[in-house]
Structure formats: structure tokens, C-alpha cells
XYZ file of C-alpha atoms in Angstrom:
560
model
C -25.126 -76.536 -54.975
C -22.315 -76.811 -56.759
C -18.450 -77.578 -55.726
C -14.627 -76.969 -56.840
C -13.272 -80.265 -58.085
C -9.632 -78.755 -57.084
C -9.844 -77.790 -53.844
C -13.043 -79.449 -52.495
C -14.790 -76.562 -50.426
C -18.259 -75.108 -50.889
C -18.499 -72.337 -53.248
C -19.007 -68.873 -52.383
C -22.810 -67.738 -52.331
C -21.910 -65.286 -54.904
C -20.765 -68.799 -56.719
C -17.450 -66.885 -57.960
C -15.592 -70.016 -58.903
C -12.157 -67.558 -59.275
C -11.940 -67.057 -55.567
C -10.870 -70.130 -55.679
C -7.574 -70.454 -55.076
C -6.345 -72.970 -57.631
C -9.159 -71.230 -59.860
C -8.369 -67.578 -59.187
C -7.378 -65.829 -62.783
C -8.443 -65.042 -65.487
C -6.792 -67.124 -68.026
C -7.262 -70.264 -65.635
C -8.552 -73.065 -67.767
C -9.448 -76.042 -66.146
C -8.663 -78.378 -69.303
C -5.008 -77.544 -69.458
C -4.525 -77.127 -65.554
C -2.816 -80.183 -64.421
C -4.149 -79.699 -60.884
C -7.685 -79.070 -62.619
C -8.032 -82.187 -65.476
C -10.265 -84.773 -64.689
C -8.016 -87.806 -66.123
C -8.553 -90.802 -63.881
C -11.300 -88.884 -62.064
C -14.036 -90.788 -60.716
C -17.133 -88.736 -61.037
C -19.443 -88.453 -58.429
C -22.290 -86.778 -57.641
C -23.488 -84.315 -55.467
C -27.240 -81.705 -55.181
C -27.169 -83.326 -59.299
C -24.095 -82.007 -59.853
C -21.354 -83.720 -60.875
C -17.950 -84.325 -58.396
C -14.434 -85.785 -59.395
C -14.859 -87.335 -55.790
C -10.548 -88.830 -56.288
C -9.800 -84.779 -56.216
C -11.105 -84.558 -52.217
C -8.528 -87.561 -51.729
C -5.767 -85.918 -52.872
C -6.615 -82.742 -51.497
C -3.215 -80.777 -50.056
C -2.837 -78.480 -47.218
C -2.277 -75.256 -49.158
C -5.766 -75.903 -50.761
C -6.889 -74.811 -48.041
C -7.646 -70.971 -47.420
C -11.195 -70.778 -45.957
C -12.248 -71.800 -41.968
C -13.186 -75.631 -43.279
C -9.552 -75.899 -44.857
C -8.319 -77.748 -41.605
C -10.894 -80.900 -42.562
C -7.936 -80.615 -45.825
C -5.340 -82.174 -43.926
C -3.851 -85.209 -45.090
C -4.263 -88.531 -42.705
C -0.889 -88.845 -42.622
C -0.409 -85.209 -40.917
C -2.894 -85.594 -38.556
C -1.777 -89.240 -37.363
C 1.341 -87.782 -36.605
C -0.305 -84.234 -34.776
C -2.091 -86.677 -32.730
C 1.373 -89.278 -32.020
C 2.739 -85.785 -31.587
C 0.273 -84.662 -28.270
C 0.281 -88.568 -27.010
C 4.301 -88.168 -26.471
C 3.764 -84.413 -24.822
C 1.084 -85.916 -22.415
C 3.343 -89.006 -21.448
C 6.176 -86.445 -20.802
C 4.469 -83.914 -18.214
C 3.033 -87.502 -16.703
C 6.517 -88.254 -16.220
C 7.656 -84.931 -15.035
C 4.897 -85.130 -12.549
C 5.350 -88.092 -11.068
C 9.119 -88.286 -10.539
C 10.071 -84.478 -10.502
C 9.236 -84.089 -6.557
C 11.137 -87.617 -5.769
C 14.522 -85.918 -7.841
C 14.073 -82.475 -6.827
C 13.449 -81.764 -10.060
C 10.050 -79.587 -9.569
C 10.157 -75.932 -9.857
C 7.518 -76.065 -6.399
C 9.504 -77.963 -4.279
C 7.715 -80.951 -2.639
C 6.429 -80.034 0.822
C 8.366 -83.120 2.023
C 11.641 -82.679 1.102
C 13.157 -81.482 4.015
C 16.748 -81.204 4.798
C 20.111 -80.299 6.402
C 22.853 -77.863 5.751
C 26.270 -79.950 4.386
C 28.052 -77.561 6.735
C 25.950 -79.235 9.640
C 28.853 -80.920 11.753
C 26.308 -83.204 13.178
C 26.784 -85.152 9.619
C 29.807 -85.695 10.003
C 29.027 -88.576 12.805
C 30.484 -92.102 12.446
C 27.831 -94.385 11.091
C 26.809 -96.195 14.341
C 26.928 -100.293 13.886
C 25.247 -101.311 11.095
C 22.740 -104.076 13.308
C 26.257 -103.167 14.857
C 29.045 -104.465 12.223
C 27.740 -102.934 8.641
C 30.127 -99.967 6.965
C 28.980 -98.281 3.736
C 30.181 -95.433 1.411
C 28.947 -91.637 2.045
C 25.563 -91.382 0.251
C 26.041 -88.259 -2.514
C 23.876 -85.329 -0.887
C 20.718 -84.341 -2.573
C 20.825 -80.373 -3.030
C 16.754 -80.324 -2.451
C 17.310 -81.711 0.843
C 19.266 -79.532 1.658
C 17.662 -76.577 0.766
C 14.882 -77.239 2.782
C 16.256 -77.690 6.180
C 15.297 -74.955 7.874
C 11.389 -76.200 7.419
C 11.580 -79.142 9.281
C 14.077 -77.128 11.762
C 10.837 -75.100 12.214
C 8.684 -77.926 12.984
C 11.656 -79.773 15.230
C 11.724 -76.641 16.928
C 7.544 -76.428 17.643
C 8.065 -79.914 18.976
C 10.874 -79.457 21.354
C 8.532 -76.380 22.600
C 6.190 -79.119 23.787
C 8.301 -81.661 25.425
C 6.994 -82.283 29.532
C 8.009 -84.916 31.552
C 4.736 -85.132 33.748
C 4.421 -88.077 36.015
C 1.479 -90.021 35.033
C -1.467 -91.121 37.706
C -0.745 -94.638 38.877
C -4.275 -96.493 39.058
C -5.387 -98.466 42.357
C -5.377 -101.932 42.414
C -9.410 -101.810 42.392
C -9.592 -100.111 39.250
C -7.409 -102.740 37.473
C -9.322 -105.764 38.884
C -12.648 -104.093 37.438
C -10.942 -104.120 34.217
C -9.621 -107.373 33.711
C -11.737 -109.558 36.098
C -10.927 -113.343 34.587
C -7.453 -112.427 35.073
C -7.265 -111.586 38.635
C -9.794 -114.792 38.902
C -6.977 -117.002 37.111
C -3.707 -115.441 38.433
C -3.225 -115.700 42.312
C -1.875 -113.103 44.318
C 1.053 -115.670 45.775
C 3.125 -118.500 43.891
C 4.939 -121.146 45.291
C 7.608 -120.700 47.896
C 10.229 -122.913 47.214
C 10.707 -121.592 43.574
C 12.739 -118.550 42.933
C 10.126 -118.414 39.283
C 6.582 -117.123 40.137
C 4.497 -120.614 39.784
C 1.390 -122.161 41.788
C -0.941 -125.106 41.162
C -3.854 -125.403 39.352
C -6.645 -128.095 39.360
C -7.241 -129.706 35.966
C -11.124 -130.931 36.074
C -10.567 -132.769 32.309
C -10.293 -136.360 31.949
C -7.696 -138.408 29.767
C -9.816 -137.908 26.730
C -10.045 -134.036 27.284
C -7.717 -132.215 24.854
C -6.288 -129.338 27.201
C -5.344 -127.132 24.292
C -8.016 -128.163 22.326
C -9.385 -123.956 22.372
C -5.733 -122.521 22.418
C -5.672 -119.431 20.142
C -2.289 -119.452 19.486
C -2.425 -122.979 18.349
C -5.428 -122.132 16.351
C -3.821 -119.319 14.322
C -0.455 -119.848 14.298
C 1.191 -122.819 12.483
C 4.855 -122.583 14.612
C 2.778 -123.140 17.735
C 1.102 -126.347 16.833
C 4.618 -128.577 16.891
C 4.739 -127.044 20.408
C 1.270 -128.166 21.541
C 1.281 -131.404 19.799
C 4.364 -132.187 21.951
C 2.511 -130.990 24.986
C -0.731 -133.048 24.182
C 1.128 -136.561 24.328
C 3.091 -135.612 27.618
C 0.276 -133.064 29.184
C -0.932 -136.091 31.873
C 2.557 -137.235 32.704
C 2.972 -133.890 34.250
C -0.409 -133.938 36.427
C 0.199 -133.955 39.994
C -2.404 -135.900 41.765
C -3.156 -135.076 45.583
C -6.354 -136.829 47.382
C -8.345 -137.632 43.974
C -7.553 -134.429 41.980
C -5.467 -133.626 39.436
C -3.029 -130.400 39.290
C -1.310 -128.589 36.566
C 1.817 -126.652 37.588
C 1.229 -122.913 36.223
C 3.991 -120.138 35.736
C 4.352 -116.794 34.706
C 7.639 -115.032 33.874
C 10.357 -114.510 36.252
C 11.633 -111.446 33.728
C 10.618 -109.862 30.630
C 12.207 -108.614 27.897
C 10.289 -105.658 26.841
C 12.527 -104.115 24.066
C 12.734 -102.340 22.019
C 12.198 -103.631 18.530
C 15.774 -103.731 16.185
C 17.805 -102.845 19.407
C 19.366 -107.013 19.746
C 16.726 -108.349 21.618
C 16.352 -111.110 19.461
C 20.464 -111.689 20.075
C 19.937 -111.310 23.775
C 17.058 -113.711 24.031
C 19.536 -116.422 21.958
C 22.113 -116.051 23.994
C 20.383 -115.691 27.302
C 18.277 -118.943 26.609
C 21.573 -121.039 26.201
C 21.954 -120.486 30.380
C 20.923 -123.959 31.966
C 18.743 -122.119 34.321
C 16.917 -120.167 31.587
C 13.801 -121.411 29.881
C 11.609 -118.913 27.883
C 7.991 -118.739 26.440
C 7.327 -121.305 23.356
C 8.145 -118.664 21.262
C 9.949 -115.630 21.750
C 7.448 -113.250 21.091
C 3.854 -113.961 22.093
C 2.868 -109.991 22.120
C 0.210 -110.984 24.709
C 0.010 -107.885 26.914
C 0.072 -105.713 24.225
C -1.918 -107.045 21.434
C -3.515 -110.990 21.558
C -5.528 -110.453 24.917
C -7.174 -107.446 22.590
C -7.602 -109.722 20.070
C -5.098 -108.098 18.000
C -3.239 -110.781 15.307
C -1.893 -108.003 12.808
C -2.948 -104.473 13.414
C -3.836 -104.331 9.920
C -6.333 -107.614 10.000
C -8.742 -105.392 12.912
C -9.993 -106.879 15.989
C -10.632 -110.743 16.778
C -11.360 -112.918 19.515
C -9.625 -111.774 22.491
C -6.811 -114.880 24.061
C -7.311 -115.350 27.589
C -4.824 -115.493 30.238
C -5.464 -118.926 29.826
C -3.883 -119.036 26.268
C -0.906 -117.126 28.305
C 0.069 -119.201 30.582
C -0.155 -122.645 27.986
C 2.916 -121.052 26.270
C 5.052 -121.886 29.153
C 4.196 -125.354 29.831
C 7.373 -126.729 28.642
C 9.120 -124.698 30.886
C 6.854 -125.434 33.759
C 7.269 -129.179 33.377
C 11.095 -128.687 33.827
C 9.917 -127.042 37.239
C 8.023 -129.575 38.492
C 10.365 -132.169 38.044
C 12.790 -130.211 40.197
C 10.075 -129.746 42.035
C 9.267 -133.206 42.511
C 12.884 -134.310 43.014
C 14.334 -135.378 46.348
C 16.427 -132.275 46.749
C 13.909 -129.958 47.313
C 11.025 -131.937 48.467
C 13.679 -133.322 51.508
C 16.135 -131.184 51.821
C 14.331 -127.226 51.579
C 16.385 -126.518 48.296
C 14.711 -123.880 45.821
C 13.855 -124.665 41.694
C 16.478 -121.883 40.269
C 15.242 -122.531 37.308
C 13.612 -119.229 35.797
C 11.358 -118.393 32.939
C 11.731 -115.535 30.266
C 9.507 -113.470 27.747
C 10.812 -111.541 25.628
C 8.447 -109.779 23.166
C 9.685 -106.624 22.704
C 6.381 -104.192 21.848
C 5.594 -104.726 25.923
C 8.035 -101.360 26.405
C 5.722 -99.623 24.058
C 2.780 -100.929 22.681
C -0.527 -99.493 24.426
C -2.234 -98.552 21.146
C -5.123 -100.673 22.056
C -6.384 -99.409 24.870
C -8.379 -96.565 23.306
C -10.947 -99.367 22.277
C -11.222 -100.636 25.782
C -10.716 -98.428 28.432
C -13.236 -95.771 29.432
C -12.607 -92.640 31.276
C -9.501 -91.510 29.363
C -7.818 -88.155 30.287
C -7.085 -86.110 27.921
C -6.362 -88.323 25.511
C -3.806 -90.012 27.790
C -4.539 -94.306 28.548
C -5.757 -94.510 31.863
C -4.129 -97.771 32.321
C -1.119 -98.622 30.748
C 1.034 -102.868 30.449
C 3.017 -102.394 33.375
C -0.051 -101.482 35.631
C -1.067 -104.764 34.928
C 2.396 -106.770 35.199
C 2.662 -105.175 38.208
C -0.535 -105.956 40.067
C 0.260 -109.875 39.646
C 4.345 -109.713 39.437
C 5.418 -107.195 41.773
C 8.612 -108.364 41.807
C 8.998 -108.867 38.440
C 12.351 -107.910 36.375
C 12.580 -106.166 33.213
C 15.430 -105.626 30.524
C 15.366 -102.778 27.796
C 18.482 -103.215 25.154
C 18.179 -100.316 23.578
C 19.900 -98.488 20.426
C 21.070 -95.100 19.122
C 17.646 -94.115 17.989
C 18.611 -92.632 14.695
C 19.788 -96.054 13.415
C 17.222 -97.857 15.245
C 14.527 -96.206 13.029
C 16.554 -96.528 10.148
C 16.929 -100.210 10.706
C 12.933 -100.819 11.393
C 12.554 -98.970 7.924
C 14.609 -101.369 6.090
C 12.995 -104.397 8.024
C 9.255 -103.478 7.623
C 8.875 -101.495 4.518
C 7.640 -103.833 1.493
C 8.677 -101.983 -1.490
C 10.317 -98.895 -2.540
C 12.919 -99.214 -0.147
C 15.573 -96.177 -0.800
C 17.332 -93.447 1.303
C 15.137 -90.971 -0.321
C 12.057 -92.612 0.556
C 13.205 -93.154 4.018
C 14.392 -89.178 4.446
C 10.540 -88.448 3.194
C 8.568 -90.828 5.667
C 10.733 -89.117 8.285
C 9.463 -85.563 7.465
C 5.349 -86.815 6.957
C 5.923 -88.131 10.331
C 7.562 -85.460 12.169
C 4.547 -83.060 10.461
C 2.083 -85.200 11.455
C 3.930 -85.228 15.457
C 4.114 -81.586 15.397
C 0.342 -81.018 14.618
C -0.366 -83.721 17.441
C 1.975 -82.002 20.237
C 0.041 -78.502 19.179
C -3.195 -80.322 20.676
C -2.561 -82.827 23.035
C 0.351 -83.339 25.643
C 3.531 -85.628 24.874
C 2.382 -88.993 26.262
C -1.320 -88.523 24.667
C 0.815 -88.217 21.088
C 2.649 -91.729 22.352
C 0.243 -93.495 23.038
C -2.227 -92.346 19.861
C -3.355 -95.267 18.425
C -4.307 -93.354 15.097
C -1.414 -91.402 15.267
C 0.543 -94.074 15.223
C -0.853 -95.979 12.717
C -0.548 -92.654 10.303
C 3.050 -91.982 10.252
C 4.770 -93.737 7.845
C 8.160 -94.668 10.147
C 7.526 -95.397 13.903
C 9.466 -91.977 15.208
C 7.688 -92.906 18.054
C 9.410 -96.323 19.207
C 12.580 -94.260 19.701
C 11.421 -91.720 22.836
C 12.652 -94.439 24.790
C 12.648 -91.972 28.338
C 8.882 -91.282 28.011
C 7.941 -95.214 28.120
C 10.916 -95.683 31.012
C 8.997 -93.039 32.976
C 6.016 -94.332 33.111
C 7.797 -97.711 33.898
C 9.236 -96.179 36.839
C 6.040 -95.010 38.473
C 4.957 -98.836 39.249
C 8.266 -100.616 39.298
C 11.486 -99.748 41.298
C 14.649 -99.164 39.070
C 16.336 -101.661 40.724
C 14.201 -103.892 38.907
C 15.035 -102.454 35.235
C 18.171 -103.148 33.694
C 19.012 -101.103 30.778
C 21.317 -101.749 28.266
C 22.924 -100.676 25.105
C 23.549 -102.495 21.773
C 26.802 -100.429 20.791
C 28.179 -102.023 24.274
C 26.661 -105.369 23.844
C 28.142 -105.095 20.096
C 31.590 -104.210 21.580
C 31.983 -106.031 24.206
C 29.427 -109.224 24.253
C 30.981 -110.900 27.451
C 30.901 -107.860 29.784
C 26.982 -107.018 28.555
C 26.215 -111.091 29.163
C 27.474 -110.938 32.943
C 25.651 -107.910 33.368
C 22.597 -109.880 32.864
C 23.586 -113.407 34.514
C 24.318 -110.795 37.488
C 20.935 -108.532 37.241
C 18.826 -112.137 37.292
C 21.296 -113.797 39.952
C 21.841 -116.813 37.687
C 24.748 -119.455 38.858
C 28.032 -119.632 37.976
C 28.932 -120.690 34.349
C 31.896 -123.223 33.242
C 34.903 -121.591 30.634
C 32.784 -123.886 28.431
C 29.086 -122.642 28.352
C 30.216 -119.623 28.768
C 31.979 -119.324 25.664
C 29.063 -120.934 23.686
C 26.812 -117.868 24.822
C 29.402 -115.390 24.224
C 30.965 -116.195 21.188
C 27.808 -117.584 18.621
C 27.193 -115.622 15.513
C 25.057 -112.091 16.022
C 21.362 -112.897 15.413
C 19.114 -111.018 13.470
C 21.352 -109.096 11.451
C 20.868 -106.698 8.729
C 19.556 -108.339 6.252
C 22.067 -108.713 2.345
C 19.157 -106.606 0.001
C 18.783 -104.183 2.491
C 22.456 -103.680 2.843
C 22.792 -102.895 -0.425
C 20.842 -99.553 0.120
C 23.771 -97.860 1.786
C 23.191 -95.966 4.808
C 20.403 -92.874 5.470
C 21.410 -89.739 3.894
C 23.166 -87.698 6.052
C 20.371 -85.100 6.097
C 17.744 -87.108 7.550
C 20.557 -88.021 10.050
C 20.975 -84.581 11.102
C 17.286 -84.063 11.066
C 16.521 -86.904 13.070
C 19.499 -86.207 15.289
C 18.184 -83.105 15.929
C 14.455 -84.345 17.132
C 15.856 -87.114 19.476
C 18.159 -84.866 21.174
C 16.340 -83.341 24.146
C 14.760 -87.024 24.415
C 18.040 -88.744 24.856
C 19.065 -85.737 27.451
C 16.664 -86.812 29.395
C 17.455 -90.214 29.080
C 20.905 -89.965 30.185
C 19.957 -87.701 33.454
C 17.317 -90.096 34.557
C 20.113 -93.121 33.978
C 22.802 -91.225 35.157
C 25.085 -92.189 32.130
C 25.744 -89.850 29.373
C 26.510 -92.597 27.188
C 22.702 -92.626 26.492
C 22.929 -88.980 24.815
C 24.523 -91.320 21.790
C 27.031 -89.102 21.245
C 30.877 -89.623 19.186
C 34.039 -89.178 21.050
């Protein structure tokens, strides 16, 4: 076998060295060639025959006529063909990944939904930003705009939907087989001479016993374990002793604040608390009717043990010792005056939160909870009294974006949680009815933004069929924003607290907001006014409702 020195490639079978190309003619001779010489060859060998093995090395592109003349590149060339495909590949990864976010995709993104600039809804006020924030116009984002009339469609599927039924209140039998240690720990009548629902408990431990020794909330919370160690060193000056026995003074809440989340309930609680006749839970949110007597810590962390009522009722020991010494003082034990001094909770998922009861309670109805907080507040605290600060909607969700979203924070992001979730609403509302979608634990925990924390008239409903609306007092954070003072007396009057002096009463009116928005997420500017109009649109009929069942249009959110 033998080979061209020239141009490296196998011979021809016919062996017809001129159909080579550097060989091709006739008066071709390889001596005189300077492509052809062999100076400063190194010979090599190949079948016996000789090779210039140097002459594959410096082998050139146009060598190369037959099919193996693309093994003739030089390395050179084909480093740079391969840098060359690298950079292409990188690009379209690029293109992929952030075309859809930009708009930039020629296939839209099936989540970029939007609203028409003409839409005069967008030309709102910004509502209070956590009720004092102002920001620039965000620049409008012509894919979101485009696409408006798609998640019109599905706005207008859901609004199809909407019922207001009145949900089956369960009898008191059906509760107690539900939650039997409770009804064994809570009695069914507290203390007459104070206006806070309290009664006494025998204590069977001894001075060694530690009485919080099991307390979950001292076991898995570090805040709570300052409180108890406080409690442990005064826990048997607070005993009452009658004929041998010891007592412990027990109390529930005279009120709850149930919520809802980023609507100022955290303001309200540190402004209410400053009353001298207010004393609240060891912490402001214990989340125990809605999550620890499940056994819920984080939603995220699954199930654990469950806290007992038990657990409960520790958290307002502090408070209860306060009690008993007016309790214990002359004035009331002589002269038939009443303890005025109340107790407060004020965790605000109790509105809300019943995603847990789909792992607990049987006989479900269509997907609805057959038993639902207040069914259970109710059967021990008939008389119990409740206060919902609520919040334009619209800005409340915005605001729970900012606070519980981890990364990625952006208006853009925001406007395309808001259409996954009203997708994944629709396709639940095409199945179920309105208050099985509410309460849908999985649902729920599947949309990216909590749309469902704003349909603040479907949880006041089914607070109305157990308690009386007398005993709700509703409220608005524009107002309480606005005017702090008039909001305050509102409450002192709803709970019948005492007079204050010109002193206290401007140390509870005029402190510093709490809770605000916080600096980095102010920095984001506001929503863009597409997802405003969007979300506008879906919390409409809700808010109607709202107003007609509170009899004050102010709830319809609307500028005048």
C-alpha cells in the first residue's frame, strides 16, 4: 500500500498517483516541487513503504479533495469550530432561560398574563405602602400586556363559580367526639366575678414537680423558654390552697385577634397591649387552633407531636397571675367588685387557617371541612369577641409576597405567581365549590402567592354562622393608617375597656407604626400596574360582597 507524501490520503486502487491533486500533471516532478521535496522530511514507514511522516503535519485544508479530507484540518481550525459551537450552545441556553422572564420568546410564556394600559383601573392611587410607602410608576411590560385577555378568561370562569352557601353548623356532640381531652380540660363555666373567662384548677405536683417540664412550646421554641423560666421560680407563689389542695388559676382569652396576616395586626396588638387592663398570650402568635394542636411547627417540616390544650392555656399564666391577685385582693373578695382585667390572642391565621383538618376529620363533604376553628372557639367561649383588621386585598397580597418570598423578589416575578395561582384556582372552582377551593390544603400549598388569604367575606361567613356580629369587629388598615385615635377607641369601646388619661392615651396612639415594610423590599417599587388590574379584577365580586354583608362600601376598596 502505498501513500502521497503531499497530501497524505490513500491512493486510488488504480494507484494513479496524478489524481492527486498536488500530483496531477504531467510535467509534475516531485524533486523540484517545493510542496513535494523531502528536505527536512522524516521518513517513516508504512505496508514497507516509505512515508515523509512531517508532510501529514503540515497537511493544509485545500489538500484535501476526497471524503477523508476533513481528518486534513489543521488543530488550530478545529479548536476554534469546536470554541465556535460551545459559544452557540451557551447562547440558545441563555435565550431559553431568560427569553420568557423578558418577553423576549417568539411563544409567549403561558404565564405572562396582563392588562390593557388603557385599563382605567391602573390608574388607582397606590394604597399605603404597610400604609405610608410612595414609589415611582413601574415602566409597563408590553408582554403583559398583550396577554390580558387570557387571564380575563380565566377571571371570568372564576367569577362564574362564586356561591355564597351557608355552611352546616355541627352539634355540640359531634365536636366533643372530636376533641375529647379538650372538653375534659376546658369547663363549660368560668369564674363569676371576672369579666375574662378563668376557673380553677387543682395542681396534684409537689414543690419539686417542674409544671412546664413537657411544655411544647418551651421545648421547641427558644423565645418561650425566658417566659417559662420566669414562671418556674414564681409558679408556687401563685397556688391557691383551699382544705389541703393546691389550685392553679386557668384562663382562656377574653378576645382574639384573628387577622388577617400583613393587614396591622401586629400594630394593633402593640398598641392594644399598652391598655392597663390588657394582657395578651406570652407571645403574640401561638397559632394554636390552627396549626400546634395538629402538631403543625412549619407546614413545610410535616406533622409532629400534637400540643395539648394544656400547652394552651400555660401561655397565659403571666396574665392569669395578674388575675388572681385582683382576685385575691380585698376589693373584690369584700366588696363584690369584678377583675376587669382581660386577656388577648392575637395570631392572625385563626381567620383562615383550616388546612389541617383534611388529615383529621372524617366524613368530609364534598371536599368541604366538616368542622371548621370557630366551631371549636365557640363551643367553650360563646361569648367570645373577635377583631379582623383587614386591608385592600390587592396590596395585602403584594405585601405577603415581599415578606415571605426568599429570593428572586421582583414585580415580574410577583405578576407571574399571581397568574400560576389564579390557573391553578380556576381549575379548582371547575370541580369543587368555593369554600372546598378555601379550605384545600393542597391547593393551598400549590399556589405560589396566597390569593386565597384575601376572600376575606367567605371566612367572615362562615364566622357568622356560630358567632353573632355583634361580637366581630371589623376594621380597616387605610382608616387605622389615617386616623389611629378614632380606630383605637373603636376598640377600647368594642371590648368595654375603662377610661384612659390624656397621658396613656397618647402613648398608644402616637408610637411608631409596627411592622412596616421592610428597606430591601422597598426598594422593589410597587406591583406592576397589570397585575394590579388583574388582581383588581378577581377580588372584585369578593369585596361586593363584603361591603353588602358589612353594610359599608368602604370595603369595595375603591378611590374617590
Amino acid at each position: 500500500m502505498r501513500y502521497c507524501i503531499n497530501c497524505c490520503i490513500h491512493l486510488l486502487p488504480n494507484d494513479l498517483h496524478r489524481q492527486c491533486f498536488r500530483c496531477r500533471g504531467p510535467d509534475h516532478n516531485n524533486q523540484k516541487c517545493p510542496v513535494c521535496k523531502g528536505e527536512n522530511k522524516i521518513p517513516s514507514y508504512s505496508d514497507s513503504k516509505q512515508m515523509k511522516w512531517l508532510a501529514v503535519l503540515e497537511v493544509r485544508t485545500d489538500h484535501c479533495e476526497s471524503w477523508n479530507g476533513i481528518f486534513c484540518l489543521r488543530k488550530g481550525k478545529l479548536c476554534s469550530l469546536m470554541f465556535g459551537l460551545i459559544v452557540m450552545t451557551l447562547v440558545m441556553v441563555s435565550y431559553i432561560l431568560t427569553g420568557a422572564k423578558h418577553g423576549l420568546l417568539l411563544i409567549p410564556s403561558p404565564f405572562h398574563y396582563g392588562a390593557f394600559a388603557s385599563n382605567p383601573s391602573l390608574m388607582d392611587n397606590e394604597s399605603l405602602s404597610d400604609m405610608k410607602d410612595h414609589y415611582q410608576p413601574s415602566k409597563m411590560n408590553i408582554s403583559y400586556v398583550r396577554d390580558y385577555p387570557s387571564i380575563k378568561l380565566i377571571i371570568d370562569t372564576i367569577t362564574s363559580k362564586i356561591e355564597f352557601i351557608t355552611r352546616q353548623r355541627p352539634d355540640l356532640e359531634e365536636l366533643r367526639k372530636q376533641e375529647p381531652h379538650m372538653f375534659s380540660v376546658i369547663p363549660n363555666k368560668f369564674l363569676p366575678n371576672s369579666k375574662n373567662p378563668c376557673w380553677y384548677e387543682e395542681y396534684r405536683g409537689n414543690t419539686t414537680t417542674d409544671p412546664y417540664a413537657t411544655n411544647s412550646y418551651a421545648l421547641y421554641s427558644k423565645r418561650f423558654r425566658i417566659v417559662f423560666d420566669y414562671l418556674r421560680k414564681v409558679f408556687w407563689n401563685h397556688l391557691y390552697h383551699y382544705k389541703g389542695k393546691h389550685y392553679r388559676l386557668r384562663c382562656l382569652p377574653h378576645f382574639y385577634i384573628i387577622g388577617q396576616p400583613k393587614c396591622g395586626t401586629t400594630d394593633l396588638y402593640d398598641r392594644l397591649r399598652l391598655h392597663p387592663e390588657v394582657r395578651f398570650s406570652a407571645s403574640k402568635e401561638p397559632h394554636w387552633w390552627t396549626r400546634k394542636r395538629f402538631g403543625i411547627i412549619r407546614l413545610r417540616d410535616g406533622f409532629h407531636d400534637r400540643y395539648p390544650v394544656e400547652d394552651y392555656l400555660d401561655l397565659f399564666d403571666l396574665a392569669a397571675h395578674q388575675i388572681q391577685s385582683v382576685l385575691q385582693s380585698e376589693a373584690v373578695r369584700e366588696r363584690g367588685k369584678m377583675n376587669n382585667i382581660i386577656i388577648g390572642e392575637a395570631s392572625a391565621s385563626t381567620m383562615w387557617d383550616n388546612n389541617a383538618w383534611i388529615f383529621f376529620y372524617d366524613n368530609s363533604t364534598d371536599g368541604e371541612p366538616p368542622f371548621l376553628i370557630q366551631d371549636f372557639i365557640h363551643a367553650f367561649q360563646p361569648n367570645a369577641k373577635l377583631i379582623i383588621m383587614l386591608r385592600d386585598p390587592v396590596e395585602r397580597l403584594y405585601s405577603d409576597y415581599l415578606y415571605f418570598a426568599s429570593a428572586n423578589k421582583s414585580a415580574e416575578d410577583f405578576h407571574e405567581k399571581v397568574a400560576e395561582s389564579l390557573q391553578l384556582f380556576e381549575g379548582c372552582v371547575l370541580d369543587y365549590s368555593l369554600r372546598a377551593c378555601v379550605y384545600n390544603n393542597s391547593l393551598n400549598n400549590a399556589m405560589p402567592v396566597r390569593l386565597q388569604v384575601g376572600l376575606y367575606v367567605v371566612y367572615l361567613l362562615d364566622w357568622l354562622t356560630v358567632f353573632n356580629k355583634d361580637q366581630i369587629l371589623v376594621l380597616r388598615l387605610e382608616d387605622h393608617a389615617s386616623n389611629m385615635r378614632y380606630t383605637m377607641h373603636k376598640v377600647f369601646q368594642f371590648l368595654d375597656l375603662g377610661p384612659l388619661s390624656e397621658k396613656q392615651e397618647a402613648l398608644i396612639t402616637k408610637s411608631p407604626a409596627s411592622n412596616t415594610r421592610r428597606p430591601e423590599d422597598r426598594s422593589l417599587g410597587p406591583m406592576l400596574p397589570t397585575t394590579k388590574a388583574i388582581l383588581r379584577d378577581f377580588y372584585r365580586p369578593f369585596n361586593t360582597k363584603l361591603a353588602q354583608v358589612l353594610f359599608d362600601d368602604a370595603f369595595l376598596w375603591k378611590r374617590t
